[in-house]
Amino acid sequence: MPKFDYSLNYAELDLRAHPELYRVGVGEQGVLLVQPYKSEILPHWRFATPEVARESSEAIYGMFLAYLEAGDVVGADMARKFLQMGFTRARRYANHRGGKKYEGPVPEGKKGQSGAHGRAERPRDPEDPVKAESARIFKAKWDEAEANVEYARLKREHKARFG
């Protein structure tokens, strides 16, 4: 699978106008870069409590469906990434008080990219049940998005056409 292209100037690039430049990549790659979707979805992304996570995941899933309805696979994939990120970040906070999973700062040149980048993982704290429930809520919506037949079709077509 082609990796997400971090070399593009995402601050200046409108991927709704240029979907041919978008690469799905792996997992959450590019979730906080791709415009105009980042600006559309990010204001709805919250996971502090299960109530907030439910409202957030439902809003983002609604956006996912709207992007699909418009035939906008990039938007749908970005909404799916935000649902996935809701799960992974809530799990991180459930496992690590304060959300710090790794020791030390993110190395220069790696900011915005997920991963340990050579840093040691911090020991887990006792699980925070509130954040764990928020994670479960996001995981259910993420699974629902991943199981969507239209999303799978559009993503497959996009990959076949553009890589």
PDB file of C-alpha atoms in Angstrom:
ATOM      1  CA  MET A   1       0.000   0.000   0.000  1.00  0.00           C
ATOM      2  CA  PRO A   2       1.417   3.434  -0.877  1.00  0.00           C
ATOM      3  CA  LYS A   3       2.318   5.406   2.191  1.00  0.00           C
ATOM      4  CA  PHE A   4       0.809   8.753   3.015  1.00  0.00           C
ATOM      5  CA  ASP A   5       2.826  11.461   1.242  1.00  0.00           C
ATOM      6  CA  TYR A   6       4.173  13.779   3.942  1.00  0.00           C
ATOM      7  CA  SER A   7       6.139  15.813   1.384  1.00  0.00           C
ATOM      8  CA  LEU A   8       3.117  17.742   0.061  1.00  0.00           C
ATOM      9  CA  ASN A   9       2.440  21.280   1.303  1.00  0.00           C
ATOM     10  CA  TYR A  10      -0.803  20.489   3.123  1.00  0.00           C
ATOM     11  CA  ALA A  11      -1.120  23.992   4.554  1.00  0.00           C
ATOM     12  CA  GLU A  12      -1.650  25.285   1.005  1.00  0.00           C
ATOM     13  CA  LEU A  13      -3.283  22.235  -0.605  1.00  0.00           C
ATOM     14  CA  ASP A  14      -7.047  21.724  -0.947  1.00  0.00           C
ATOM     15  CA  LEU A  15      -7.514  17.989  -1.329  1.00  0.00           C
ATOM     16  CA  ARG A  16     -11.207  18.364  -2.081  1.00  0.00           C
ATOM     17  CA  ALA A  17     -10.101  20.150  -5.254  1.00  0.00           C
ATOM     18  CA  HIS A  18      -7.222  17.683  -5.824  1.00  0.00           C
ATOM     19  CA  PRO A  19      -8.306  14.243  -4.561  1.00  0.00           C
ATOM     20  CA  GLU A  20      -5.849  12.609  -6.970  1.00  0.00           C
ATOM     21  CA  LEU A  21      -3.020  13.701  -4.645  1.00  0.00           C
ATOM     22  CA  TYR A  22      -4.503  11.941  -1.604  1.00  0.00           C
ATOM     23  CA  ARG A  23      -3.085   8.615  -0.441  1.00  0.00           C
ATOM     24  CA  VAL A  24      -5.037   6.685   2.170  1.00  0.00           C
ATOM     25  CA  GLY A  25      -1.864   5.457   3.843  1.00  0.00           C
ATOM     26  CA  VAL A  26      -1.991   3.429   7.038  1.00  0.00           C
ATOM     27  CA  GLY A  27      -4.162   4.092  10.061  1.00  0.00           C
ATOM     28  CA  GLU A  28      -4.354   7.749  11.014  1.00  0.00           C
ATOM     29  CA  GLN A  29      -1.604   9.044   8.735  1.00  0.00           C
ATOM     30  CA  GLY A  30      -2.230  12.662   7.772  1.00  0.00           C
ATOM     31  CA  VAL A  31      -5.320  13.087   9.943  1.00  0.00           C
ATOM     32  CA  LEU A  32      -4.157  16.477  11.230  1.00  0.00           C
ATOM     33  CA  LEU A  33      -2.833  17.695   7.879  1.00  0.00           C
ATOM     34  CA  VAL A  34      -5.357  17.200   5.084  1.00  0.00           C
ATOM     35  CA  GLN A  35      -7.423  20.307   4.321  1.00  0.00           C
ATOM     36  CA  PRO A  36     -10.208  21.309   4.148  1.00  0.00           C
ATOM     37  CA  TYR A  37     -11.242  18.186   6.072  1.00  0.00           C
ATOM     38  CA  LYS A  38      -9.092  18.805   9.132  1.00  0.00           C
ATOM     39  CA  SER A  39     -10.796  22.187   9.623  1.00  0.00           C
ATOM     40  CA  GLU A  40     -14.249  20.693   9.072  1.00  0.00           C
ATOM     41  CA  ILE A  41     -13.911  17.665  11.344  1.00  0.00           C
ATOM     42  CA  LEU A  42     -11.485  18.690  14.104  1.00  0.00           C
ATOM     43  CA  PRO A  43     -13.908  21.100  15.869  1.00  0.00           C
ATOM     44  CA  HIS A  44     -16.217  18.109  16.505  1.00  0.00           C
ATOM     45  CA  TRP A  45     -13.495  15.772  17.831  1.00  0.00           C
ATOM     46  CA  ARG A  46     -13.687  15.324  21.629  1.00  0.00           C
ATOM     47  CA  PHE A  47     -13.380  12.356  23.998  1.00  0.00           C
ATOM     48  CA  ALA A  48     -13.071  13.690  27.580  1.00  0.00           C
ATOM     49  CA  THR A  49     -16.165  11.854  28.843  1.00  0.00           C
ATOM     50  CA  PRO A  50     -18.399   9.137  27.407  1.00  0.00           C
ATOM     51  CA  GLU A  51     -21.187  11.692  26.843  1.00  0.00           C
ATOM     52  CA  VAL A  52     -18.829  13.980  24.933  1.00  0.00           C
ATOM     53  CA  ALA A  53     -17.350  11.010  23.022  1.00  0.00           C
ATOM     54  CA  ARG A  54     -20.831   9.822  22.023  1.00  0.00           C
ATOM     55  CA  GLU A  55     -21.829  13.265  20.725  1.00  0.00           C
ATOM     56  CA  SER A  56     -18.489  13.681  18.953  1.00  0.00           C
ATOM     57  CA  SER A  57     -18.390  10.233  17.350  1.00  0.00           C
ATOM     58  CA  GLU A  58     -21.988  10.577  16.145  1.00  0.00           C
ATOM     59  CA  ALA A  59     -21.270  14.007  14.633  1.00  0.00           C
ATOM     60  CA  ILE A  60     -18.147  12.738  12.887  1.00  0.00           C
ATOM     61  CA  TYR A  61     -19.908   9.593  11.696  1.00  0.00           C
ATOM     62  CA  GLY A  62     -22.665  11.829  10.286  1.00  0.00           C
ATOM     63  CA  MET A  63     -19.980  13.750   8.404  1.00  0.00           C
ATOM     64  CA  PHE A  64     -18.565  10.430   7.174  1.00  0.00           C
ATOM     65  CA  LEU A  65     -21.977   9.528   5.735  1.00  0.00           C
ATOM     66  CA  ALA A  66     -22.399  12.980   4.189  1.00  0.00           C
ATOM     67  CA  TYR A  67     -18.993  12.725   2.494  1.00  0.00           C
ATOM     68  CA  LEU A  68     -19.972   9.295   1.146  1.00  0.00           C
ATOM     69  CA  GLU A  69     -23.285  10.673  -0.121  1.00  0.00           C
ATOM     70  CA  ALA A  70     -21.302  13.335  -2.002  1.00  0.00           C
ATOM     71  CA  GLY A  71     -18.929  10.699  -3.417  1.00  0.00           C
ATOM     72  CA  ASP A  72     -16.066  12.337  -1.503  1.00  0.00           C
ATOM     73  CA  VAL A  73     -13.796   9.425  -0.591  1.00  0.00           C
ATOM     74  CA  VAL A  74     -11.089  11.717   0.808  1.00  0.00           C
ATOM     75  CA  GLY A  75     -13.562  13.307   3.217  1.00  0.00           C
ATOM     76  CA  ALA A  76     -14.976   9.924   4.200  1.00  0.00           C
ATOM     77  CA  ASP A  77     -11.503   8.543   4.817  1.00  0.00           C
ATOM     78  CA  MET A  78     -10.548  11.575   6.887  1.00  0.00           C
ATOM     79  CA  ALA A  79     -13.721  11.203   8.997  1.00  0.00           C
ATOM     80  CA  ARG A  80     -12.853   7.516   9.455  1.00  0.00           C
ATOM     81  CA  LYS A  81      -9.367   8.567  10.580  1.00  0.00           C
ATOM     82  CA  PHE A  82     -10.830  10.959  13.154  1.00  0.00           C
ATOM     83  CA  LEU A  83     -13.024   8.142  14.495  1.00  0.00           C
ATOM     84  CA  GLN A  84      -9.950   5.925  14.712  1.00  0.00           C
ATOM     85  CA  MET A  85      -7.994   8.711  16.396  1.00  0.00           C
ATOM     86  CA  GLY A  86     -10.825   9.163  18.909  1.00  0.00           C
ATOM     87  CA  PHE A  87     -10.363   5.530  19.859  1.00  0.00           C
ATOM     88  CA  THR A  88      -6.561   5.574  19.966  1.00  0.00           C
ATOM     89  CA  ARG A  89      -6.268   8.850  21.892  1.00  0.00           C
ATOM     90  CA  ALA A  90      -8.948   7.886  24.409  1.00  0.00           C
ATOM     91  CA  ARG A  91      -7.149   4.535  24.894  1.00  0.00           C
ATOM     92  CA  ARG A  92      -3.862   6.386  25.358  1.00  0.00           C
ATOM     93  CA  TYR A  93      -5.409   8.530  28.099  1.00  0.00           C
ATOM     94  CA  ALA A  94      -7.047   5.433  29.601  1.00  0.00           C
ATOM     95  CA  ASN A  95      -3.614   3.795  29.831  1.00  0.00           C
ATOM     96  CA  HIS A  96      -1.399   6.816  30.562  1.00  0.00           C
ATOM     97  CA  ARG A  97      -2.545   9.576  32.883  1.00  0.00           C
ATOM     98  CA  GLY A  98      -1.976  12.825  30.996  1.00  0.00           C
ATOM     99  CA  GLY A  99      -1.789  11.014  27.649  1.00  0.00           C
ATOM    100  CA  LYS A 100       2.023  10.755  27.543  1.00  0.00           C
ATOM    101  CA  LYS A 101       2.799   7.331  26.081  1.00  0.00           C
ATOM    102  CA  TYR A 102       6.508   7.829  25.300  1.00  0.00           C
ATOM    103  CA  GLU A 103       9.477   9.243  27.197  1.00  0.00           C
ATOM    104  CA  GLY A 104      10.874  12.545  25.931  1.00  0.00           C
ATOM    105  CA  PRO A 105       9.910  14.902  23.131  1.00  0.00           C
ATOM    106  CA  VAL A 106       9.055  13.979  19.554  1.00  0.00           C
ATOM    107  CA  PRO A 107      12.282  14.188  17.510  1.00  0.00           C
ATOM    108  CA  GLU A 108      12.671  17.064  15.061  1.00  0.00           C
ATOM    109  CA  GLY A 109      11.369  16.143  11.635  1.00  0.00           C
ATOM    110  CA  LYS A 110       8.909  13.623  13.102  1.00  0.00           C
ATOM    111  CA  LYS A 111       6.285  16.020  14.467  1.00  0.00           C
ATOM    112  CA  GLY A 112       2.835  15.198  13.101  1.00  0.00           C
ATOM    113  CA  GLN A 113       3.833  11.595  12.416  1.00  0.00           C
ATOM    114  CA  SER A 114       2.670   8.843  14.737  1.00  0.00           C
ATOM    115  CA  GLY A 115       5.059   6.427  16.374  1.00  0.00           C
ATOM    116  CA  ALA A 116       7.665   6.071  19.088  1.00  0.00           C
ATOM    117  CA  HIS A 117      10.535   7.324  16.883  1.00  0.00           C
ATOM    118  CA  GLY A 118      13.053   5.522  19.080  1.00  0.00           C
ATOM    119  CA  ARG A 119      11.595   6.685  22.386  1.00  0.00           C
ATOM    120  CA  ALA A 120      10.829   4.260  25.203  1.00  0.00           C
ATOM    121  CA  GLU A 121       7.187   3.630  26.123  1.00  0.00           C
ATOM    122  CA  ARG A 122       6.242   4.802  29.590  1.00  0.00           C
ATOM    123  CA  PRO A 123       4.733   2.275  32.015  1.00  0.00           C
ATOM    124  CA  ARG A 124       0.950   2.090  32.041  1.00  0.00           C
ATOM    125  CA  ASP A 125      -1.032   3.663  34.848  1.00  0.00           C
ATOM    126  CA  PRO A 126      -4.140   1.983  36.283  1.00  0.00           C
ATOM    127  CA  GLU A 127      -6.848   2.152  33.602  1.00  0.00           C
ATOM    128  CA  ASP A 128      -9.057   5.238  33.628  1.00  0.00           C
ATOM    129  CA  PRO A 129     -12.579   3.771  33.218  1.00  0.00           C
ATOM    130  CA  VAL A 130     -14.021   7.042  31.872  1.00  0.00           C
ATOM    131  CA  LYS A 131     -11.497   7.264  29.041  1.00  0.00           C
ATOM    132  CA  ALA A 132     -11.828   3.514  28.419  1.00  0.00           C
ATOM    133  CA  GLU A 133     -15.571   3.965  27.873  1.00  0.00           C
ATOM    134  CA  SER A 134     -14.900   6.926  25.548  1.00  0.00           C
ATOM    135  CA  ALA A 135     -12.560   4.665  23.588  1.00  0.00           C
ATOM    136  CA  ARG A 136     -15.230   1.945  23.317  1.00  0.00           C
ATOM    137  CA  ILE A 137     -17.720   4.503  21.962  1.00  0.00           C
ATOM    138  CA  PHE A 138     -15.309   5.705  19.267  1.00  0.00           C
ATOM    139  CA  LYS A 139     -14.296   2.132  18.411  1.00  0.00           C
ATOM    140  CA  ALA A 140     -17.913   1.210  17.701  1.00  0.00           C
ATOM    141  CA  LYS A 141     -18.309   4.130  15.254  1.00  0.00           C
ATOM    142  CA  TRP A 142     -14.920   3.452  13.681  1.00  0.00           C
ATOM    143  CA  ASP A 143     -15.939  -0.195  13.140  1.00  0.00           C
ATOM    144  CA  GLU A 144     -19.228   0.972  11.633  1.00  0.00           C
ATOM    145  CA  ALA A 145     -17.348   3.205   9.186  1.00  0.00           C
ATOM    146  CA  GLU A 146     -14.892   0.442   8.261  1.00  0.00           C
ATOM    147  CA  ALA A 147     -17.802  -1.943   7.580  1.00  0.00           C
ATOM    148  CA  ASN A 148     -19.568   0.496   5.235  1.00  0.00           C
ATOM    149  CA  VAL A 149     -19.774  -1.140   1.795  1.00  0.00           C
ATOM    150  CA  GLU A 150     -19.895   2.167  -0.119  1.00  0.00           C
ATOM    151  CA  TYR A 151     -16.809   3.431   1.721  1.00  0.00           C
ATOM    152  CA  ALA A 152     -14.931   0.220   0.882  1.00  0.00           C
ATOM    153  CA  ARG A 153     -15.931   0.542  -2.788  1.00  0.00           C
ATOM    154  CA  LEU A 154     -14.909   4.208  -3.082  1.00  0.00           C
ATOM    155  CA  LYS A 155     -11.616   3.610  -1.262  1.00  0.00           C
ATOM    156  CA  ARG A 156     -10.798   0.613  -3.477  1.00  0.00           C
ATOM    157  CA  GLU A 157     -11.570   2.657  -6.622  1.00  0.00           C
ATOM    158  CA  HIS A 158      -9.464   5.595  -5.373  1.00  0.00           C
ATOM    159  CA  LYS A 159      -6.484   3.332  -4.661  1.00  0.00           C
ATOM    160  CA  ALA A 160      -6.796   1.638  -8.047  1.00  0.00           C
ATOM    161  CA  ARG A 161      -6.951   4.964  -9.848  1.00  0.00           C
ATOM    162  CA  PHE A 162      -4.421   7.040  -7.891  1.00  0.00           C
ATOM    163  CA  GLY A 163      -2.373   4.637  -5.809  1.00  0.00           C
TER     164      GLY A 163
END
